[in-house]
């Protein structure tokens, strides 16, 4: 391309005279950071051979890349909302859950002594819950909207609706609430080789819990109250989360990961609670409160709860 043609395109193109994409990206970022008003960036590599057709240094004229457009304030991604509350099904009342967690911790240290579980990473039973969705309720009015929505929702009608729409042959589909589930199995978020979260799963023999939870979540999504609206609901009870580990500061604030492949294989079928009744829905504040030196030992503060 001739120099005059390049001038005509300079408002919408990026002149690149280097063949290494990583070099282009790095240099373009450096230029944009130094001057956010710059839209077109010229990168030169004098040592490159000239193009035989145009007589210019070897290179191409590329469309303006999205990463540079993001430097324009008008195109910057909006900041993520501050998460303040979450909608949940509390499980801190699950019988024997804390004992099961203590046994698991002891079994891990005995069976796998080389694996060091950071202090504070094991979540206390008092903080146990099933999350239906996270919310950014940054004003009293927004909190009131969420509370009023939960107050006005007919839970039994919602359950009847979803079990009818599903059309599946649900065993005991006419059984009333509350739900009765067991907590069993172990799984990780992401690869078990580099895990930061270890959780157990609710097992519902009637298959109604997930249908109900998803329908209730959608009520809040439709009102614009729940964030991550497109995320698929995955009911789980977190047993370990290294974000709460006390040694995280020594790791320069980075998330601590653990290789728990052997733990999942060894204890993956363990039953932590044989039966627990899910009988409430609650709107809780983010951040479990500490108690007696135990991280999250006091559980989450409930703004409002509704009995099923």
GROMACS .gro file of N, CA and C in nm, residues 107-274:
model
  504
  107UNK      N    1  -0.903  -3.698   5.816
  107UNK     CA    2  -0.872  -3.806   5.722
  107UNK      C    3  -0.772  -3.759   5.615
  108UNK      N    4  -0.786  -3.635   5.571
  108UNK     CA    5  -0.694  -3.582   5.470
  108UNK      C    6  -0.552  -3.573   5.527
  109UNK      N    7  -0.542  -3.520   5.648
  109UNK     CA    8  -0.410  -3.505   5.709
  109UNK      C    9  -0.345  -3.640   5.740
  110UNK      N   10  -0.428  -3.740   5.770
  110UNK     CA   11  -0.376  -3.874   5.800
  110UNK      C   12  -0.339  -3.951   5.674
  111UNK      N   13  -0.429  -3.946   5.576
  111UNK     CA   14  -0.409  -4.022   5.451
  111UNK      C   15  -0.309  -3.953   5.357
  112UNK      N   16  -0.309  -3.820   5.357
  112UNK     CA   17  -0.221  -3.745   5.267
  112UNK      C   18  -0.143  -3.639   5.347
  113UNK      N   19  -0.048  -3.683   5.426
  113UNK     CA   20   0.025  -3.590   5.513
  113UNK      C   21   0.106  -3.484   5.440
  114UNK      N   22   0.142  -3.512   5.314
  114UNK     CA   23   0.221  -3.415   5.239
  114UNK      C   24   0.137  -3.299   5.187
  115UNK      N   25   0.005  -3.317   5.185
  115UNK     CA   26  -0.084  -3.210   5.137
  115UNK      C   27  -0.122  -3.120   5.254
  116UNK      N   28  -0.078  -2.998   5.248
  116UNK     CA   29  -0.104  -2.903   5.357
  116UNK      C   30  -0.226  -2.817   5.323
  117UNK      N   31  -0.333  -2.837   5.397
  117UNK     CA   32  -0.453  -2.755   5.379
  117UNK      C   33  -0.433  -2.624   5.457
  118UNK      N   34  -0.436  -2.509   5.388
  118UNK     CA   35  -0.413  -2.382   5.457
  118UNK      C   36  -0.517  -2.359   5.567
  119UNK      N   37  -0.471  -2.302   5.677
  119UNK     CA   38  -0.561  -2.269   5.787
  119UNK      C   39  -0.669  -2.172   5.741
  120UNK      N   40  -0.793  -2.202   5.773
  120UNK     CA   41  -0.904  -2.115   5.735
  120UNK      C   42  -0.970  -2.153   5.604
  121UNK      N   43  -0.908  -2.243   5.528
  121UNK     CA   44  -0.964  -2.281   5.398
  121UNK      C   45  -1.088  -2.369   5.411
  122UNK      N   46  -1.092  -2.456   5.514
  122UNK     CA   47  -1.209  -2.540   5.536
  122UNK      C   48  -1.322  -2.452   5.590
  123UNK      N   49  -1.434  -2.454   5.524
  123UNK     CA   50  -1.547  -2.369   5.563
  123UNK      C   51  -1.624  -2.433   5.678
  124UNK      N   52  -1.665  -2.357   5.777
  124UNK     CA   53  -1.742  -2.412   5.889
  124UNK      C   54  -1.884  -2.444   5.847
  125UNK      N   55  -1.947  -2.537   5.916
  125UNK     CA   56  -2.084  -2.576   5.884
  125UNK      C   57  -2.180  -2.459   5.897
  126UNK      N   58  -2.149  -2.364   5.984
  126UNK     CA   59  -2.238  -2.250   6.005
  126UNK      C   60  -2.251  -2.164   5.880
  127UNK      N   61  -2.155  -2.178   5.788
  127UNK     CA   62  -2.159  -2.099   5.665
  127UNK      C   63  -2.217  -2.179   5.547
  128UNK      N   64  -2.262  -2.300   5.572
  128UNK     CA   65  -2.309  -2.387   5.464
  128UNK      C   66  -2.440  -2.337   5.403
  129UNK      N   67  -2.446  -2.338   5.271
  129UNK     CA   68  -2.567  -2.293   5.201
  129UNK      C   69  -2.558  -2.335   5.054
  130UNK      N   70  -2.671  -2.326   4.985
  130UNK     CA   71  -2.676  -2.343   4.840
  130UNK      C   72  -2.704  -2.205   4.780
  131UNK      N   73  -2.612  -2.155   4.700
  131UNK     CA   74  -2.629  -2.022   4.640
  131UNK      C   75  -2.716  -2.031   4.515
  132UNK      N   76  -2.819  -1.946   4.509
  132UNK     CA   77  -2.904  -1.940   4.390
  132UNK      C   78  -2.864  -1.825   4.299
  133UNK      N   79  -2.798  -1.724   4.355
  133UNK     CA   80  -2.755  -1.612   4.274
  133UNK      C   81  -2.697  -1.502   4.360
  134UNK      N   82  -2.606  -1.423   4.301
  134UNK     CA   83  -2.543  -1.311   4.372
  134UNK      C   84  -2.605  -1.181   4.324
  135UNK      N   85  -2.608  -1.081   4.413
  135UNK     CA   86  -2.676  -0.956   4.383
  135UNK      C   87  -2.591  -0.836   4.421
  136UNK      N   88  -2.616  -0.726   4.353
  136UNK     CA   89  -2.553  -0.598   4.385
  136UNK      C   90  -2.663  -0.502   4.428
  137UNK      N   91  -2.694  -0.505   4.557
  137UNK     CA   92  -2.801  -0.421   4.612
  137UNK      C   93  -2.734  -0.306   4.688
  138UNK      N   94  -2.708  -0.199   4.616
  138UNK     CA   95  -2.626  -0.091   4.671
  138UNK      C   96  -2.706   0.022   4.735
  139UNK      N   97  -2.835   0.004   4.747
  139UNK     CA   98  -2.917   0.106   4.813
  139UNK      C   99  -3.027   0.037   4.893
  140UNK      N  100  -3.084   0.112   4.987
  140UNK     CA  101  -3.193   0.057   5.069
  140UNK      C  102  -3.313   0.021   4.981
  141UNK      N  103  -3.334   0.100   4.876
  141UNK     CA  104  -3.447   0.075   4.786
  141UNK      C  105  -3.430  -0.059   4.713
  142UNK      N  106  -3.307  -0.088   4.670
  142UNK     CA  107  -3.282  -0.214   4.600
  142UNK      C  108  -3.298  -0.333   4.693
  143UNK      N  109  -3.251  -0.318   4.816
  143UNK     CA  110  -3.268  -0.424   4.914
  143UNK      C  111  -3.416  -0.450   4.938
  144UNK      N  112  -3.494  -0.344   4.948
  144UNK     CA  113  -3.637  -0.356   4.971
  144UNK      C  114  -3.705  -0.425   4.853
  145UNK      N  115  -3.660  -0.395   4.731
  145UNK     CA  116  -3.716  -0.462   4.613
  145UNK      C  117  -3.695  -0.612   4.620
  146UNK      N  118  -3.574  -0.652   4.657
  146UNK     CA  119  -3.543  -0.794   4.666
  146UNK      C  120  -3.623  -0.862   4.776
  147UNK      N  121  -3.635  -0.795   4.889
  147UNK     CA  122  -3.711  -0.851   5.001
  147UNK      C  123  -3.858  -0.865   4.965
  148UNK      N  124  -3.914  -0.763   4.903
  148UNK     CA  125  -4.055  -0.767   4.865
  148UNK      C  126  -4.083  -0.877   4.762
  149UNK      N  127  -3.987  -0.897   4.672
  149UNK     CA  128  -4.004  -1.003   4.572
  149UNK      C  129  -4.008  -1.139   4.640
  150UNK      N  130  -3.918  -1.161   4.734
  150UNK     CA  131  -3.915  -1.289   4.804
  150UNK      C  132  -4.042  -1.307   4.888
  151UNK      N  133  -4.087  -1.199   4.952
  151UNK     CA  134  -4.210  -1.206   5.033
  151UNK      C  135  -4.330  -1.245   4.949
  152UNK      N  136  -4.339  -1.190   4.829
  152UNK     CA  137  -4.459  -1.207   4.746
  152UNK      C  138  -4.460  -1.334   4.662
  153UNK      N  139  -4.347  -1.406   4.658
  153UNK     CA  140  -4.340  -1.526   4.575
  153UNK      C  141  -4.409  -1.644   4.644
  154UNK      N  142  -4.504  -1.705   4.572
  154UNK     CA  143  -4.574  -1.822   4.621
  154UNK      C  144  -4.488  -1.945   4.591
  155UNK      N  145  -4.421  -1.996   4.692
  155UNK     CA  146  -4.324  -2.103   4.671
  155UNK      C  147  -4.389  -2.233   4.624
  156UNK      N  148  -4.501  -2.270   4.684
  156UNK     CA  149  -4.567  -2.395   4.645
  156UNK      C  150  -4.620  -2.386   4.502
  157UNK      N  151  -4.674  -2.270   4.466
  157UNK     CA  152  -4.725  -2.253   4.329
  157UNK      C  153  -4.609  -2.260   4.230
  158UNK      N  154  -4.495  -2.205   4.268
  158UNK     CA  155  -4.377  -2.207   4.182
  158UNK      C  156  -4.330  -2.351   4.159
  159UNK      N  157  -4.330  -2.430   4.264
  159UNK     CA  158  -4.289  -2.570   4.252
  159UNK      C  159  -4.386  -2.648   4.164
  160UNK      N  160  -4.517  -2.626   4.184
  160UNK     CA  161  -4.615  -2.696   4.101
  160UNK      C  162  -4.598  -2.660   3.954
  161UNK      N  163  -4.568  -2.534   3.929
  161UNK     CA  164  -4.553  -2.487   3.790
  161UNK      C  165  -4.434  -2.553   3.722
  162UNK      N  166  -4.320  -2.557   3.788
  162UNK     CA  167  -4.200  -2.610   3.722
  162UNK      C  168  -4.207  -2.762   3.707
  163UNK      N  169  -4.268  -2.831   3.801
  163UNK     CA  170  -4.277  -2.976   3.788
  163UNK      C  171  -4.377  -3.015   3.680
  164UNK      N  172  -4.472  -2.929   3.651
  164UNK     CA  173  -4.568  -2.953   3.543
  164UNK      C  174  -4.504  -2.924   3.409
  165UNK      N  175  -4.432  -2.809   3.401
  165UNK     CA  176  -4.369  -2.769   3.276
  165UNK      C  177  -4.261  -2.868   3.235
  166UNK      N  178  -4.192  -2.925   3.333
  166UNK     CA  179  -4.080  -3.014   3.304
  166UNK      C  180  -4.126  -3.138   3.227
  167UNK      N  181  -4.247  -3.185   3.255
  167UNK     CA  182  -4.306  -3.301   3.187
  167UNK      C  183  -4.236  -3.432   3.217
  168UNK      N  184  -4.134  -3.428   3.298
  168UNK     CA  185  -4.060  -3.551   3.327
  168UNK      C  186  -4.137  -3.634   3.429
  169UNK      N  187  -4.111  -3.762   3.430
  169UNK     CA  188  -4.174  -3.849   3.529
  169UNK      C  189  -4.096  -3.839   3.658
  170UNK      N  190  -4.133  -3.743   3.740
  170UNK     CA  191  -4.063  -3.719   3.864
  170UNK      C  192  -4.119  -3.808   3.974
  171UNK      N  193  -4.036  -3.888   4.039
  171UNK     CA  194  -4.086  -3.970   4.150
  171UNK      C  195  -4.132  -3.881   4.263
  172UNK      N  196  -4.248  -3.913   4.315
  172UNK     CA  197  -4.302  -3.837   4.428
  172UNK      C  198  -4.315  -3.688   4.394
  173UNK      N  199  -4.354  -3.656   4.268
  173UNK     CA  200  -4.357  -3.517   4.222
  173UNK      C  201  -4.463  -3.434   4.294
  174UNK      N  202  -4.560  -3.500   4.358
  174UNK     CA  203  -4.664  -3.424   4.428
  174UNK      C  204  -4.631  -3.403   4.576
  175UNK      N  205  -4.512  -3.450   4.616
  175UNK     CA  206  -4.473  -3.435   4.757
  175UNK      C  207  -4.460  -3.287   4.791
  176UNK      N  208  -4.510  -3.248   4.906
  176UNK     CA  209  -4.503  -3.107   4.945
  176UNK      C  210  -4.361  -3.069   4.986
  177UNK      N  211  -4.339  -2.937   4.994
  177UNK     CA  212  -4.215  -2.890   5.052
  177UNK      C  213  -4.226  -2.907   5.203
  178UNK      N  214  -4.119  -2.908   5.277
  178UNK     CA  215  -3.982  -2.879   5.232
  178UNK      C  216  -3.917  -2.997   5.162
  179UNK      N  217  -3.798  -2.971   5.108
  179UNK     CA  218  -3.721  -3.075   5.041
  179UNK      C  219  -3.635  -3.149   5.143
  180UNK      N  220  -3.608  -3.273   5.113
  180UNK     CA  221  -3.516  -3.351   5.197
  180UNK      C  222  -3.408  -3.408   5.106
  181UNK      N  223  -3.284  -3.371   5.134
  181UNK     CA  224  -3.174  -3.412   5.049
  181UNK      C  225  -3.060  -3.468   5.134
  182UNK      N  226  -2.969  -3.536   5.069
  182UNK     CA  227  -2.844  -3.577   5.133
  182UNK      C  228  -2.732  -3.494   5.071
  183UNK      N  229  -2.622  -3.480   5.143
  183UNK     CA  230  -2.504  -3.410   5.092
  183UNK      C  231  -2.395  -3.514   5.074
  184UNK      N  232  -2.358  -3.538   4.949
  184UNK     CA  233  -2.263  -3.646   4.923
  184UNK      C  234  -2.176  -3.619   4.802
  185UNK      N  235  -2.058  -3.683   4.801
  185UNK     CA  236  -1.964  -3.668   4.691
  185UNK      C  237  -1.872  -3.549   4.708
  186UNK      N  238  -1.764  -3.547   4.631
  186UNK     CA  239  -1.669  -3.436   4.630
  186UNK      C  240  -1.637  -3.400   4.486
  187UNK      N  241  -1.629  -3.271   4.459
  187UNK     CA  242  -1.592  -3.224   4.325
  187UNK      C  243  -1.521  -3.089   4.340
  188UNK      N  244  -1.461  -3.043   4.232
  188UNK     CA  245  -1.387  -2.917   4.236
  188UNK      C  246  -1.434  -2.822   4.127
  189UNK      N  247  -1.411  -2.695   4.151
  189UNK     CA  248  -1.430  -2.595   4.047
  189UNK      C  249  -1.303  -2.595   3.963
  190UNK      N  250  -1.312  -2.631   3.837
  190UNK     CA  251  -1.193  -2.640   3.756
  190UNK      C  252  -1.120  -2.772   3.778
  191UNK      N  253  -0.995  -2.774   3.740
  191UNK     CA  254  -0.916  -2.897   3.749
  191UNK      C  255  -0.882  -2.931   3.893
  192UNK      N  256  -0.900  -3.059   3.934
  192UNK     CA  257  -0.862  -3.100   4.070
  192UNK      C  258  -0.711  -3.094   4.093
  193UNK      N  259  -0.635  -3.080   3.986
  193UNK     CA  260  -0.490  -3.069   4.000
  193UNK      C  261  -0.450  -2.931   4.051
  194UNK      N  262  -0.530  -2.830   4.019
  194UNK     CA  263  -0.505  -2.694   4.065
  194UNK      C  264  -0.636  -2.637   4.116
  195UNK      N  265  -0.683  -2.692   4.227
  195UNK     CA  266  -0.815  -2.655   4.279
  195UNK      C  267  -0.804  -2.550   4.389
  196UNK      N  268  -0.901  -2.461   4.390
  196UNK     CA  269  -0.912  -2.364   4.499
  196UNK      C  270  -1.044  -2.382   4.573
  197UNK      N  271  -1.137  -2.456   4.511
  197UNK     CA  272  -1.268  -2.481   4.572
  197UNK      C  273  -1.300  -2.629   4.564
  198UNK      N  274  -1.338  -2.684   4.680
  198UNK     CA  275  -1.381  -2.824   4.691
  198UNK      C  276  -1.521  -2.823   4.749
  199UNK      N  277  -1.614  -2.895   4.687
  199UNK     CA  278  -1.752  -2.889   4.733
  199UNK      C  279  -1.820  -3.025   4.729
  200UNK      N  280  -1.932  -3.032   4.800
  200UNK     CA  281  -2.017  -3.150   4.796
  200UNK      C  282  -2.149  -3.113   4.731
  201UNK      N  283  -2.227  -3.214   4.694
  201UNK     CA  284  -2.348  -3.191   4.615
  201UNK      C  285  -2.474  -3.238   4.687
  202UNK      N  286  -2.585  -3.164   4.669
  202UNK     CA  287  -2.712  -3.210   4.726
  202UNK      C  288  -2.773  -3.317   4.636
  203UNK      N  289  -2.814  -3.425   4.697
  203UNK     CA  290  -2.879  -3.532   4.620
  203UNK      C  291  -3.026  -3.536   4.658
  204UNK      N  292  -3.111  -3.508   4.560
  204UNK     CA  293  -3.256  -3.503   4.581
  204UNK      C  294  -3.321  -3.619   4.506
  205UNK      N  295  -3.371  -3.720   4.577
  205UNK     CA  296  -3.431  -3.836   4.510
  205UNK      C  297  -3.554  -3.802   4.428
  206UNK      N  298  -3.619  -3.689   4.454
  206UNK     CA  299  -3.738  -3.651   4.377
  206UNK      C  300  -3.704  -3.564   4.256
  207UNK      N  301  -3.580  -3.520   4.246
  207UNK     CA  302  -3.535  -3.437   4.134
  207UNK      C  303  -3.608  -3.303   4.125
  208UNK      N  304  -3.668  -3.258   4.236
  208UNK     CA  305  -3.745  -3.133   4.231
  208UNK      C  306  -3.664  -3.010   4.272
  209UNK      N  307  -3.559  -3.030   4.352
  209UNK     CA  308  -3.488  -2.916   4.411
  209UNK      C  309  -3.428  -2.824   4.306
  210UNK      N  310  -3.358  -2.882   4.209
  210UNK     CA  311  -3.295  -2.799   4.107
  210UNK      C  312  -3.398  -2.723   4.024
  211UNK      N  313  -3.510  -2.790   3.992
  211UNK     CA  314  -3.617  -2.724   3.916
  211UNK      C  315  -3.672  -2.604   3.992
  212UNK      N  316  -3.697  -2.624   4.120
  212UNK     CA  317  -3.750  -2.517   4.204
  212UNK      C  318  -3.649  -2.404   4.219
  213UNK      N  319  -3.524  -2.438   4.249
  213UNK     CA  320  -3.421  -2.337   4.271
  213UNK      C  321  -3.399  -2.253   4.146
  214UNK      N  322  -3.398  -2.319   4.031
  214UNK     CA  323  -3.376  -2.246   3.906
  214UNK      C  324  -3.493  -2.154   3.876
  215UNK      N  325  -3.615  -2.199   3.903
  215UNK     CA  326  -3.734  -2.115   3.880
  215UNK      C  327  -3.734  -1.994   3.972
  216UNK      N  328  -3.698  -2.013   4.098
  216UNK     CA  329  -3.692  -1.901   4.192
  216UNK      C  330  -3.584  -1.803   4.151
  217UNK      N  331  -3.471  -1.854   4.109
  217UNK     CA  332  -3.362  -1.768   4.062
  217UNK      C  333  -3.407  -1.682   3.945
  218UNK      N  334  -3.482  -1.743   3.852
  218UNK     CA  335  -3.528  -1.670   3.734
  218UNK      C  336  -3.622  -1.555   3.771
  219UNK      N  337  -3.696  -1.569   3.880
  219UNK     CA  338  -3.782  -1.460   3.926
  219UNK      C  339  -3.697  -1.337   3.958
  220UNK      N  340  -3.582  -1.359   4.019
  220UNK     CA  341  -3.493  -1.248   4.054
  220UNK      C  342  -3.418  -1.198   3.932
  221UNK      N  343  -3.387  -1.286   3.839
  221UNK     CA  344  -3.320  -1.245   3.715
  221UNK      C  345  -3.411  -1.153   3.634
  222UNK      N  346  -3.538  -1.191   3.624
  222UNK     CA  347  -3.633  -1.111   3.547
  222UNK      C  348  -3.651  -0.971   3.604
  223UNK      N  349  -3.629  -0.955   3.733
  223UNK     CA  350  -3.639  -0.824   3.796
  223UNK      C  351  -3.505  -0.750   3.795
  224UNK      N  352  -3.405  -0.809   3.731
  224UNK     CA  353  -3.275  -0.745   3.720
  224UNK      C  354  -3.198  -0.739   3.851
  225UNK      N  355  -3.229  -0.831   3.942
  225UNK     CA  356  -3.166  -0.828   4.075
  225UNK      C  357  -3.045  -0.920   4.086
  226UNK      N  358  -3.039  -1.023   4.005
  226UNK     CA  359  -2.929  -1.119   4.012
  226UNK      C  360  -2.828  -1.092   3.903
  227UNK      N  361  -2.699  -1.094   3.939
  227UNK     CA  362  -2.590  -1.078   3.844
  227UNK      C  363  -2.560  -1.213   3.779
  228UNK      N  364  -2.469  -1.212   3.680
  228UNK     CA  365  -2.432  -1.335   3.608
  228UNK      C  366  -2.559  -1.409   3.563
  229UNK      N  367  -2.644  -1.335   3.493
  229UNK     CA  368  -2.776  -1.388   3.460
  229UNK      C  369  -2.772  -1.508   3.365
  230UNK      N  370  -2.666  -1.520   3.287
  230UNK     CA  371  -2.659  -1.630   3.190
  230UNK      C  372  -2.587  -1.752   3.243
  231UNK      N  373  -2.540  -1.744   3.367
  231UNK     CA  374  -2.468  -1.857   3.424
  231UNK      C  375  -2.565  -1.968   3.464
  232UNK      N  376  -2.530  -2.091   3.428
  232UNK     CA  377  -2.614  -2.206   3.463
  232UNK      C  378  -2.606  -2.232   3.613
  233UNK      N  379  -2.720  -2.256   3.673
  233UNK     CA  380  -2.723  -2.281   3.817
  233UNK      C  381  -2.665  -2.419   3.848
  234UNK      N  382  -2.568  -2.419   3.939
  234UNK     CA  383  -2.504  -2.544   3.982
  234UNK      C  384  -2.508  -2.549   4.133
  235UNK      N  385  -2.603  -2.622   4.187
  235UNK     CA  386  -2.619  -2.628   4.332
  235UNK      C  387  -2.504  -2.706   4.396
  236UNK      N  388  -2.440  -2.646   4.495
  236UNK     CA  389  -2.329  -2.711   4.563
  236UNK      C  390  -2.308  -2.646   4.699
  237UNK      N  391  -2.245  -2.720   4.788
  237UNK     CA  392  -2.210  -2.668   4.921
  237UNK      C  393  -2.058  -2.665   4.929
  238UNK      N  394  -2.002  -2.546   4.942
  238UNK     CA  395  -1.856  -2.533   4.947
  238UNK      C  396  -1.803  -2.586   5.081
  239UNK      N  397  -1.706  -2.677   5.071
  239UNK     CA  398  -1.642  -2.732   5.190
  239UNK      C  399  -1.505  -2.669   5.213
  240UNK      N  400  -1.439  -2.634   5.104
  240UNK     CA  401  -1.306  -2.574   5.112
  240UNK      C  402  -1.294  -2.465   5.007
  241UNK      N  403  -1.241  -2.350   5.048
  241UNK     CA  404  -1.216  -2.241   4.954
  241UNK      C  405  -1.091  -2.168   5.000
  242UNK      N  406  -0.986  -2.174   4.919
  242UNK     CA  407  -0.857  -2.117   4.961
  242UNK      C  408  -0.857  -1.964   4.961
  243UNK      N  409  -0.964  -1.902   4.912
  243UNK     CA  410  -0.970  -1.757   4.918
  243UNK      C  411  -0.974  -1.710   5.064
  244UNK      N  412  -1.017  -1.799   5.153
  244UNK     CA  413  -1.024  -1.765   5.295
  244UNK      C  414  -0.899  -1.809   5.372
  245UNK      N  415  -0.802  -1.865   5.303
  245UNK     CA  416  -0.681  -1.913   5.369
  245UNK      C  417  -0.603  -1.799   5.433
  246UNK      N  418  -0.553  -1.823   5.552
  246UNK     CA  419  -0.480  -1.719   5.625
  246UNK      C  420  -0.345  -1.687   5.563
  247UNK      N  421  -0.286  -1.780   5.489
  247UNK     CA  422  -0.155  -1.756   5.430
  247UNK      C  423  -0.159  -1.691   5.294
  248UNK      N  424  -0.275  -1.641   5.254
  248UNK     CA  425  -0.288  -1.587   5.119
  248UNK      C  426  -0.201  -1.464   5.099
  249UNK      N  427  -0.185  -1.381   5.204
  249UNK     CA  428  -0.103  -1.261   5.191
  249UNK      C  429   0.042  -1.296   5.160
  250UNK      N  430   0.089  -1.408   5.217
  250UNK     CA  431   0.225  -1.450   5.190
  250UNK      C  432   0.241  -1.494   5.045
  251UNK      N  433   0.129  -1.526   4.982
  251UNK     CA  434   0.130  -1.566   4.841
  251UNK      C  435   0.106  -1.446   4.751
  252UNK      N  436   0.135  -1.326   4.803
  252UNK     CA  437   0.119  -1.200   4.730
  252UNK      C  438  -0.023  -1.179   4.682
  253UNK      N  439  -0.119  -1.227   4.760
  253UNK     CA  440  -0.260  -1.205   4.729
  253UNK      C  441  -0.316  -1.298   4.623
  254UNK      N  442  -0.230  -1.380   4.562
  254UNK     CA  443  -0.278  -1.470   4.457
  254UNK      C  444  -0.356  -1.587   4.517
  255UNK      N  445  -0.449  -1.639   4.440
  255UNK     CA  446  -0.529  -1.753   4.485
  255UNK      C  447  -0.440  -1.874   4.505
  256UNK      N  448  -0.452  -1.937   4.621
  256UNK     CA  449  -0.376  -2.058   4.650
  256UNK      C  450  -0.449  -2.177   4.585
  257UNK      N  451  -0.374  -2.261   4.516
  257UNK     CA  452  -0.434  -2.380   4.455
  257UNK      C  453  -0.372  -2.506   4.516
  258UNK      N  454  -0.451  -2.612   4.516
  258UNK     CA  455  -0.408  -2.739   4.574
  258UNK      C  456  -0.432  -2.853   4.476
  259UNK      N  457  -0.346  -2.953   4.481
  259UNK     CA  458  -0.367  -3.074   4.401
  259UNK      C  459  -0.449  -3.171   4.486
  260UNK      N  460  -0.578  -3.179   4.456
  260UNK     CA  461  -0.668  -3.263   4.538
  260UNK      C  462  -0.718  -3.383   4.460
  261UNK      N  463  -0.645  -3.422   4.358
  261UNK     CA  464  -0.687  -3.537   4.276
  261UNK      C  465  -0.705  -3.662   4.362
  262UNK      N  466  -0.607  -3.688   4.450
  262UNK     CA  467  -0.614  -3.808   4.533
  262UNK      C  468  -0.728  -3.799   4.634
  263UNK      N  469  -0.756  -3.679   4.683
  263UNK     CA  470  -0.865  -3.661   4.780
  263UNK      C  471  -0.999  -3.692   4.715
  264UNK      N  472  -1.019  -3.639   4.595
  264UNK     CA  473  -1.145  -3.663   4.523
  264UNK      C  474  -1.161  -3.810   4.492
  265UNK      N  475  -1.052  -3.875   4.455
  265UNK     CA  476  -1.059  -4.018   4.423
  265UNK      C  477  -1.085  -4.101   4.549
  266UNK      N  478  -1.023  -4.063   4.659
  266UNK     CA  479  -1.034  -4.140   4.783
  266UNK      C  480  -1.168  -4.120   4.852
  267UNK      N  481  -1.214  -3.993   4.856
  267UNK     CA  482  -1.334  -3.960   4.933
  267UNK      C  483  -1.450  -3.911   4.846
  268UNK      N  484  -1.440  -3.934   4.716
  268UNK     CA  485  -1.537  -3.879   4.622
  268UNK      C  486  -1.679  -3.929   4.638
  269UNK      N  487  -1.697  -4.043   4.705
  269UNK     CA  488  -1.831  -4.098   4.722
  269UNK      C  489  -1.881  -4.085   4.866
  270UNK      N  490  -1.809  -4.010   4.946
  270UNK     CA  491  -1.845  -3.998   5.088
  270UNK      C  492  -1.978  -3.924   5.106
  271UNK      N  493  -2.057  -3.972   5.201
  271UNK     CA  494  -2.182  -3.905   5.238
  271UNK      C  495  -2.154  -3.820   5.362
  272UNK      N  496  -2.174  -3.689   5.349
  272UNK     CA  497  -2.145  -3.599   5.461
  272UNK      C  498  -2.267  -3.580   5.551
  273UNK      N  499  -2.385  -3.577   5.490
  273UNK     CA  500  -2.510  -3.568   5.566
  273UNK      C  501  -2.610  -3.661   5.499
  274UNK      N  502  -2.666  -3.754   5.576
  274UNK     CA  503  -2.759  -3.851   5.517
  274UNK      C  504  -2.892  -3.787   5.479
   0.00000   0.00000   0.00000
